[in-house]
Amino acid sequence: MKLNANKFGIASAISFGVLWLICSVLVWLQPSMMMNMTGHMLHGDWSQMGWHLSSTGVFLGLIGWSAFAGLCGWLLANVYNRINRQP
Protein backbone atom coordinates (compact mmCIF):
# COMPACT_ATOMS: atom_id res chain seq x y z
CA MET A 1 0.00 0.00 0.00
CA LYS A 2 1.38 3.40 -0.97
CA LEU A 3 0.52 6.55 0.96
CA ASN A 4 -0.11 9.82 -0.83
CA ALA A 5 2.52 11.95 0.90
CA ASN A 6 0.86 15.28 0.07
CA LYS A 7 -2.55 14.23 1.40
CA PHE A 8 -0.97 12.68 4.49
CA GLY A 9 0.95 15.90 5.13
CA ILE A 10 -2.19 18.01 4.76
CA ALA A 11 -4.12 15.66 7.06
CA SER A 12 -1.33 15.94 9.63
CA ALA A 13 -1.35 19.73 9.43
CA ILE A 14 -5.14 19.95 9.81
CA SER A 15 -5.19 17.46 12.69
CA PHE A 16 -2.46 19.29 14.55
CA GLY A 17 -4.16 22.63 13.91
CA VAL A 18 -7.37 21.35 15.51
CA LEU A 19 -5.43 20.03 18.51
CA TRP A 20 -3.57 23.37 18.80
CA LEU A 21 -6.86 25.27 18.93
CA ILE A 22 -8.32 22.89 21.52
CA CYS A 23 -5.21 23.26 23.68
CA SER A 24 -5.30 27.06 23.33
CA VAL A 25 -8.94 27.16 24.43
CA LEU A 26 -8.13 24.95 27.42
CA VAL A 27 -5.25 27.26 28.42
CA TRP A 28 -7.61 30.23 28.14
CA LEU A 29 -10.37 28.52 30.20
CA GLN A 30 -8.26 26.64 32.77
CA PRO A 31 -4.76 28.17 32.90
CA SER A 32 -3.71 26.69 36.26
CA MET A 33 -4.86 23.18 35.36
CA MET A 34 -3.04 23.36 32.02
CA MET A 35 0.12 24.70 33.68
CA ASN A 36 0.01 21.78 36.12
CA MET A 37 -0.48 19.33 33.24
CA THR A 38 2.44 20.90 31.35
CA GLY A 39 4.65 20.41 34.39
CA HIS A 40 3.70 16.74 34.59
CA MET A 41 4.28 16.21 30.86
CA LEU A 42 7.72 17.90 30.95
CA HIS A 43 8.76 16.44 34.33
CA GLY A 44 9.29 19.84 35.90
CA ASP A 45 7.83 22.41 38.24
CA TRP A 46 6.16 25.06 36.09
CA SER A 47 4.07 26.54 38.91
CA GLN A 48 6.13 29.75 38.97
CA MET A 49 5.63 30.30 35.24
CA GLY A 50 2.62 31.97 33.71
CA TRP A 51 0.77 31.81 30.42
CA HIS A 52 0.96 34.77 28.06
CA LEU A 53 -1.86 33.89 25.69
CA SER A 54 -2.65 36.38 22.93
CA SER A 55 -4.67 36.00 19.75
CA THR A 56 -1.55 36.79 17.71
CA GLY A 57 0.42 34.10 19.54
CA VAL A 58 -2.35 31.56 19.04
CA PHE A 59 -2.53 32.39 15.32
CA LEU A 60 1.25 32.32 14.77
CA GLY A 61 1.55 29.09 16.74
CA LEU A 62 -1.29 27.58 14.73
CA ILE A 63 0.40 28.44 11.43
CA GLY A 64 3.91 27.48 12.54
CA TRP A 65 3.11 24.19 14.23
CA SER A 66 0.62 23.16 11.55
CA ALA A 67 3.25 23.75 8.86
CA PHE A 68 5.79 21.77 10.89
CA ALA A 69 3.30 18.91 11.42
CA GLY A 70 2.48 18.94 7.70
CA LEU A 71 6.16 18.65 6.78
CA CYS A 72 6.64 15.86 9.31
CA GLY A 73 3.60 14.01 7.96
CA TRP A 74 4.83 14.41 4.39
CA LEU A 75 8.29 13.11 5.37
CA LEU A 76 6.80 10.21 7.32
CA ALA A 77 4.69 9.14 4.32
CA ASN A 78 7.68 9.36 1.98
CA VAL A 79 9.87 7.29 4.30
CA TYR A 80 7.05 4.74 4.68
CA ASN A 81 6.66 4.50 0.90
CA ARG A 82 10.40 3.93 0.43
CA ILE A 83 10.54 1.26 3.12
CA ASN A 84 7.41 -0.44 1.76
CA ARG A 85 8.61 -0.65 -1.87
CA GLN A 86 7.96 -3.91 -3.64
CA PRO A 87 11.16 -5.61 -4.90
CSV table of C-alpha atoms in Angstrom, one decimal:
chain,number,residue,atom,x,y,z
A,1,MET,CA,0.0,0.0,0.0
A,2,LYS,CA,1.4,3.4,-1.0
A,3,LEU,CA,0.5,6.6,1.0
A,4,ASN,CA,-0.1,9.8,-0.8
A,5,ALA,CA,2.5,11.9,0.9
A,6,ASN,CA,0.9,15.3,0.1
A,7,LYS,CA,-2.5,14.2,1.4
A,8,PHE,CA,-1.0,12.7,4.5
A,9,GLY,CA,1.0,15.9,5.1
A,10,ILE,CA,-2.2,18.0,4.8
A,11,ALA,CA,-4.1,15.7,7.1
A,12,SER,CA,-1.3,15.9,9.6
A,13,ALA,CA,-1.4,19.7,9.4
A,14,ILE,CA,-5.1,19.9,9.8
A,15,SER,CA,-5.2,17.5,12.7
A,16,PHE,CA,-2.5,19.3,14.6
A,17,GLY,CA,-4.2,22.6,13.9
A,18,VAL,CA,-7.4,21.4,15.5
A,19,LEU,CA,-5.4,20.0,18.5
A,20,TRP,CA,-3.6,23.4,18.8
A,21,LEU,CA,-6.9,25.3,18.9
A,22,ILE,CA,-8.3,22.9,21.5
A,23,CYS,CA,-5.2,23.3,23.7
A,24,SER,CA,-5.3,27.1,23.3
A,25,VAL,CA,-8.9,27.2,24.4
A,26,LEU,CA,-8.1,25.0,27.4
A,27,VAL,CA,-5.2,27.3,28.4
A,28,TRP,CA,-7.6,30.2,28.1
A,29,LEU,CA,-10.4,28.5,30.2
A,30,GLN,CA,-8.3,26.6,32.8
A,31,PRO,CA,-4.8,28.2,32.9
A,32,SER,CA,-3.7,26.7,36.3
A,33,MET,CA,-4.9,23.2,35.4
A,34,MET,CA,-3.0,23.4,32.0
A,35,MET,CA,0.1,24.7,33.7
A,36,ASN,CA,0.0,21.8,36.1
A,37,MET,CA,-0.5,19.3,33.2
A,38,THR,CA,2.4,20.9,31.4
A,39,GLY,CA,4.7,20.4,34.4
A,40,HIS,CA,3.7,16.7,34.6
A,41,MET,CA,4.3,16.2,30.9
A,42,LEU,CA,7.7,17.9,30.9
A,43,HIS,CA,8.8,16.4,34.3
A,44,GLY,CA,9.3,19.8,35.9
A,45,ASP,CA,7.8,22.4,38.2
A,46,TRP,CA,6.2,25.1,36.1
A,47,SER,CA,4.1,26.5,38.9
A,48,GLN,CA,6.1,29.7,39.0
A,49,MET,CA,5.6,30.3,35.2
A,50,GLY,CA,2.6,32.0,33.7
A,51,TRP,CA,0.8,31.8,30.4
A,52,HIS,CA,1.0,34.8,28.1
A,53,LEU,CA,-1.9,33.9,25.7
A,54,SER,CA,-2.7,36.4,22.9
A,55,SER,CA,-4.7,36.0,19.7
A,56,THR,CA,-1.5,36.8,17.7
A,57,GLY,CA,0.4,34.1,19.5
A,58,VAL,CA,-2.4,31.6,19.0
A,59,PHE,CA,-2.5,32.4,15.3
A,60,LEU,CA,1.2,32.3,14.8
A,61,GLY,CA,1.5,29.1,16.7
A,62,LEU,CA,-1.3,27.6,14.7
A,63,ILE,CA,0.4,28.4,11.4
A,64,GLY,CA,3.9,27.5,12.5
A,65,TRP,CA,3.1,24.2,14.2
A,66,SER,CA,0.6,23.2,11.5
A,67,ALA,CA,3.2,23.8,8.9
A,68,PHE,CA,5.8,21.8,10.9
A,69,ALA,CA,3.3,18.9,11.4
A,70,GLY,CA,2.5,18.9,7.7
A,71,LEU,CA,6.2,18.7,6.8
A,72,CYS,CA,6.6,15.9,9.3
A,73,GLY,CA,3.6,14.0,8.0
A,74,TRP,CA,4.8,14.4,4.4
A,75,LEU,CA,8.3,13.1,5.4
A,76,LEU,CA,6.8,10.2,7.3
A,77,ALA,CA,4.7,9.1,4.3
A,78,ASN,CA,7.7,9.4,2.0
A,79,VAL,CA,9.9,7.3,4.3
A,80,TYR,CA,7.1,4.7,4.7
A,81,ASN,CA,6.7,4.5,0.9
A,82,ARG,CA,10.4,3.9,0.4
A,83,ILE,CA,10.5,1.3,3.1
A,84,ASN,CA,7.4,-0.4,1.8
A,85,ARG,CA,8.6,-0.7,-1.9
A,86,GLN,CA,8.0,-3.9,-3.6
A,87,PRO,CA,11.2,-5.6,-4.9
